[in-house]
Coordinates of N, CA, C and O in Angstrom, one line a residue:
M1 N 94.1 139.3 114.0 CA 93.8 137.9 114.2 C 93.1 137.8 115.6 O 93.6 138.4 116.5
S2 N 92.1 137.0 115.7 CA 91.4 136.8 117.0 C 92.3 136.0 118.0 O 93.2 135.3 117.6
E3 N 91.9 136.1 119.2 CA 92.5 135.4 120.3 C 92.3 133.9 120.1 O 91.2 133.4 119.8
M4 N 93.4 133.1 120.2 CA 93.3 131.6 120.0 C 92.8 131.0 121.3 O 93.1 131.4 122.4
R5 N 92.0 130.0 121.1 CA 91.5 129.2 122.3 C 92.7 128.4 122.8 O 93.6 127.9 122.1
V6 N 92.8 128.5 124.2 CA 93.9 127.8 124.9 C 93.2 126.8 125.9 O 92.4 127.2 126.7
E7 N 93.7 125.5 125.8 CA 93.1 124.5 126.7 C 94.2 123.6 127.3 O 95.2 123.4 126.6
S8 N 93.9 123.1 128.4 CA 94.9 122.2 129.0 C 94.9 120.8 128.3 O 93.9 120.5 127.6
L9 N 96.0 120.1 128.4 CA 96.1 118.8 127.8 C 95.0 117.9 128.3 O 94.4 117.2 127.5
R10 N 94.7 117.9 129.5 CA 93.7 117.1 130.1 C 92.3 117.4 129.5 O 91.6 116.5 129.1
R11 N 92.0 118.7 129.3 CA 90.7 119.1 128.7 C 90.7 118.6 127.2 O 89.7 118.0 126.8
V12 N 91.7 118.8 126.5 CA 91.8 118.4 125.1 C 91.7 116.9 125.0 O 90.9 116.4 124.2
R13 N 92.4 116.2 125.9 CA 92.3 114.7 125.8 C 90.9 114.2 126.1 O 90.4 113.3 125.4
D14 N 90.2 114.9 127.0 CA 88.8 114.4 127.3 C 87.8 114.8 126.3 O 86.8 114.3 126.2
H15 N 88.2 115.9 125.4 CA 87.2 116.4 124.4 C 88.0 116.6 123.1 O 87.7 117.6 122.5
L16 N 88.8 115.7 122.7 CA 89.6 115.8 121.5 C 88.7 116.1 120.3 O 89.0 116.9 119.4
A17 N 87.6 115.4 120.2 CA 86.7 115.6 119.0 C 86.3 117.0 118.9 O 86.1 117.5 117.8
D18 N 86.0 117.7 120.0 CA 85.6 119.1 119.9 C 86.7 120.0 119.3 O 86.5 120.8 118.5
A19 N 88.0 119.7 119.8 CA 89.1 120.5 119.2 C 89.3 120.2 117.7 O 89.5 121.2 116.9
V20 N 89.2 119.0 117.3 CA 89.3 118.6 115.9 C 88.2 119.2 115.1 O 88.4 119.8 114.0
D21 N 87.0 119.2 115.6 CA 85.8 119.8 114.9 C 86.0 121.3 114.7 O 85.7 121.8 113.7
R22 N 86.5 122.0 115.8 CA 86.7 123.4 115.6 C 87.7 123.7 114.6 O 87.6 124.6 113.8
A23 N 88.8 122.9 114.5 CA 89.8 123.1 113.5 C 89.3 122.8 112.1 O 89.5 123.6 111.2
D24 N 88.6 121.7 112.0 CA 88.1 121.3 110.7 C 87.0 122.1 110.2 O 87.0 122.6 109.1
R25 N 86.0 122.3 111.0 CA 84.7 123.0 110.6 C 84.9 124.5 110.6 O 84.5 125.2 109.7
D26 N 85.6 125.1 111.6 CA 85.6 126.5 111.8 C 87.0 127.1 111.5 O 87.1 128.3 111.5
G27 N 88.0 126.3 111.3 CA 89.3 126.8 111.0 C 89.9 127.4 112.3 O 90.9 128.2 112.2
E28 N 89.5 127.0 113.4 CA 89.9 127.6 114.7 C 91.0 126.7 115.4 O 90.7 125.5 115.8
P29 N 92.2 127.2 115.5 CA 93.2 126.4 116.2 C 92.9 126.3 117.7 O 92.3 127.2 118.3
T30 N 93.4 125.3 118.4 CA 93.4 125.1 119.8 C 94.8 124.9 120.3 O 95.5 124.0 119.9
V31 N 95.3 125.9 121.1 CA 96.6 125.7 121.7 C 96.5 124.8 123.0 O 95.6 125.0 123.8
I32 N 97.4 123.9 123.1 CA 97.3 122.9 124.2 C 98.5 123.3 125.2 O 99.6 123.5 124.8
T33 N 98.1 123.3 126.5 CA 99.1 123.6 127.5 C 99.3 122.4 128.4 O 98.4 121.5 128.5
R34 N 100.5 122.3 128.9 CA 100.8 121.3 130.0 C 101.4 122.1 131.1 O 102.4 122.7 130.9
H35 N 100.8 122.0 132.3 CA 101.3 122.7 133.4 C 101.4 124.2 133.1 O 102.4 124.9 133.6
G36 N 100.5 124.7 132.4 CA 100.4 126.2 132.1 C 101.3 126.6 130.9 O 101.3 127.8 130.6
K37 N 102.1 125.7 130.4 CA 103.1 126.1 129.3 C 102.5 125.6 128.0 O 102.0 124.4 127.8
E38 N 102.5 126.5 127.0 CA 102.0 126.1 125.6 C 103.0 125.1 125.0 O 104.2 125.3 124.9
V39 N 102.4 123.9 124.6 CA 103.3 122.8 124.1 C 102.9 122.3 122.7 O 103.8 121.7 122.1
A40 N 101.7 122.5 122.3 CA 101.2 121.9 121.0 C 100.0 122.7 120.6 O 99.5 123.5 121.3
A41 N 99.5 122.3 119.4 CA 98.2 122.8 118.9 C 97.5 121.9 118.0 O 98.2 121.1 117.3
V42 N 96.2 122.0 118.0 CA 95.4 121.3 117.0 C 95.0 122.4 116.0 O 94.4 123.4 116.4
V43 N 95.5 122.2 114.8 CA 95.2 123.3 113.7 C 94.6 122.7 112.5 O 94.8 121.5 112.2
P44 N 93.9 123.5 111.7 CA 93.4 123.0 110.4 C 94.6 122.5 109.6 O 95.6 123.1 109.5
I45 N 94.4 121.4 108.9 CA 95.4 120.8 108.1 C 95.9 121.8 107.0 O 97.1 121.8 106.7
G46 N 95.0 122.6 106.5 CA 95.5 123.6 105.5 C 96.4 124.6 106.1 O 97.4 125.1 105.4
L47 N 96.2 125.0 107.3 CA 97.1 126.0 108.0 C 98.5 125.3 108.2 O 99.5 126.0 107.9
L48 N 98.5 124.1 108.5 CA 99.8 123.4 108.7 C 100.5 123.4 107.4 O 101.7 123.6 107.3
G49 N 99.8 123.0 106.3 CA 100.4 123.0 105.0 C 101.0 124.4 104.6 O 102.1 124.4 104.0
R50 N 100.2 125.4 104.8 CA 100.7 126.8 104.5 C 102.0 127.1 105.3 O 102.9 127.7 104.8
Y51 N 102.0 126.7 106.6 CA 103.1 127.0 107.4 C 104.4 126.3 106.9 O 105.4 126.9 106.8
Q52 N 104.2 125.0 106.5 CA 105.3 124.3 106.0 C 105.8 124.9 104.7 O 107.0 125.0 104.5
E53 N 104.9 125.3 103.9 CA 105.3 125.9 102.6 C 106.1 127.2 102.9 O 107.1 127.5 102.3
F54 N 105.6 128.0 103.8 CA 106.2 129.3 104.2 C 107.7 129.0 104.7 O 108.6 129.7 104.3
A55 N 107.8 128.0 105.6 CA 109.1 127.7 106.1 C 110.1 127.2 105.1 O 111.2 127.6 105.1
E56 N 109.6 126.5 104.1 CA 110.5 126.0 103.0 C 110.9 127.2 102.1 O 112.1 127.3 101.8
Q57 N 109.9 128.1 101.8 CA 110.2 129.2 101.0 C 111.2 130.2 101.7 O 112.1 130.7 101.1
E58 N 111.0 130.3 103.0 CA 111.9 131.2 103.8 C 113.3 130.6 103.8 O 114.3 131.3 103.7
T59 N 113.4 129.3 104.0 CA 114.7 128.6 104.0 C 115.4 128.8 102.6 O 116.6 129.2 102.6
V60 N 114.7 128.6 101.5 CA 115.3 128.8 100.2 C 115.8 130.3 100.1 O 116.8 130.5 99.5
R61 N 114.9 131.2 100.5 CA 115.3 132.6 100.4 C 116.6 132.9 101.2 O 117.5 133.6 100.7
I62 N 116.7 132.4 102.4 CA 117.9 132.7 103.2 C 119.1 132.0 102.5 O 120.2 132.6 102.5
V63 N 119.0 130.8 102.0 CA 120.1 130.1 101.4 C 120.5 130.9 100.1 O 121.7 131.2 100.0
R64 N 119.6 131.4 99.3 CA 120.0 132.2 98.2 C 120.6 133.5 98.6 O 121.6 134.0 98.0
E65 N 120.1 134.1 99.6 CA 120.7 135.4 100.1 C 122.1 135.2 100.5 O 123.0 136.0 100.2
R66 N 122.4 134.1 101.2 CA 123.7 133.8 101.7 C 124.6 133.4 100.6 O 125.8 133.7 100.6
M67 N 124.1 132.7 99.6 CA 125.0 132.3 98.4 C 125.4 133.5 97.6 O 126.4 133.5 97.0
D68 N 124.5 134.5 97.5 CA 124.8 135.7 96.7 C 125.8 136.6 97.4 O 126.4 137.4 96.8
G69 N 126.0 136.4 98.7 CA 126.9 137.3 99.5 C 128.3 136.9 99.3 O 128.6 135.8 98.8
S70 N 129.2 137.7 99.8 CA 130.6 137.4 99.6 C 131.2 136.8 100.9 O 132.4 136.4 100.9
E71 N 130.4 136.6 101.9 CA 130.9 135.9 103.1 C 131.0 134.4 102.9 O 130.4 133.8 102.0
P72 N 131.9 133.8 103.7 CA 132.0 132.3 103.5 C 130.7 131.6 103.9 O 129.8 132.2 104.5
G73 N 130.6 130.4 103.5 CA 129.3 129.6 103.7 C 128.9 129.5 105.1 O 129.7 129.6 106.0
I74 N 127.6 129.3 105.3 CA 127.0 129.2 106.6 C 126.5 127.7 106.7 O 125.8 127.2 105.8
P75 N 126.7 127.1 107.9 CA 126.2 125.7 108.0 C 124.7 125.7 107.9 O 124.0 126.6 108.4
L76 N 124.1 124.6 107.3 CA 122.7 124.5 107.2 C 122.0 124.6 108.5 O 120.9 125.2 108.6
E77 N 122.6 124.1 109.6 CA 121.9 124.1 110.9 C 121.7 125.6 111.3 O 120.7 125.9 111.9
Q78 N 122.7 126.4 111.0 CA 122.5 127.8 111.4 C 121.4 128.5 110.5 O 120.6 129.3 111.1
V79 N 121.4 128.2 109.3 CA 120.3 128.7 108.4 C 118.9 128.3 108.9 O 118.0 129.1 109.0
M80 N 118.8 127.0 109.3 CA 117.5 126.5 109.8 C 117.2 127.3 111.2 O 116.1 127.6 111.4
A81 N 118.2 127.4 112.0 CA 117.9 128.1 113.3 C 117.5 129.6 113.0 O 116.5 130.1 113.7
E82 N 118.1 130.3 112.1 CA 117.7 131.6 111.8 C 116.3 131.7 111.2 O 115.5 132.5 111.5
T83 N 115.9 130.7 110.4 CA 114.6 130.6 109.8 C 113.6 130.5 111.0 O 112.5 131.1 111.0
M84 N 113.8 129.6 111.9 CA 112.9 129.3 113.0 C 112.8 130.5 113.9 O 111.7 130.7 114.6
E85 N 113.8 131.3 114.0 CA 113.8 132.5 115.0 C 113.1 133.7 114.4 O 112.7 134.6 115.2
R86 N 112.9 133.7 113.1 CA 112.3 134.9 112.5 C 110.8 135.0 112.8 O 110.1 134.0 112.8
P87 N 110.3 136.2 113.1 CA 108.9 136.3 113.4 C 108.0 136.1 112.2 O 108.5 136.2 111.1
D88 N 106.8 135.7 112.4 CA 105.9 135.4 111.3 C 105.5 136.6 110.5 O 105.5 137.7 110.9

């Protein structure tokens, strides 16, 4: 995967249409930083949908894995935390 464009919040705010056009037209995400820290992104809507679908599938997989095991139940909050911690 190629290097993602990273821009400051100020730059994105001043040129939001450019970031949206890159996402929509080119499929190129823009990572937004605030004080040098990555805080958000402008991404193609299809990519967001795929991410959400993946997260849901991963959650269902973990729940099924835990239900099939012999260990006592795990709180949903822990399952969600484990899902979010797993690498892509």
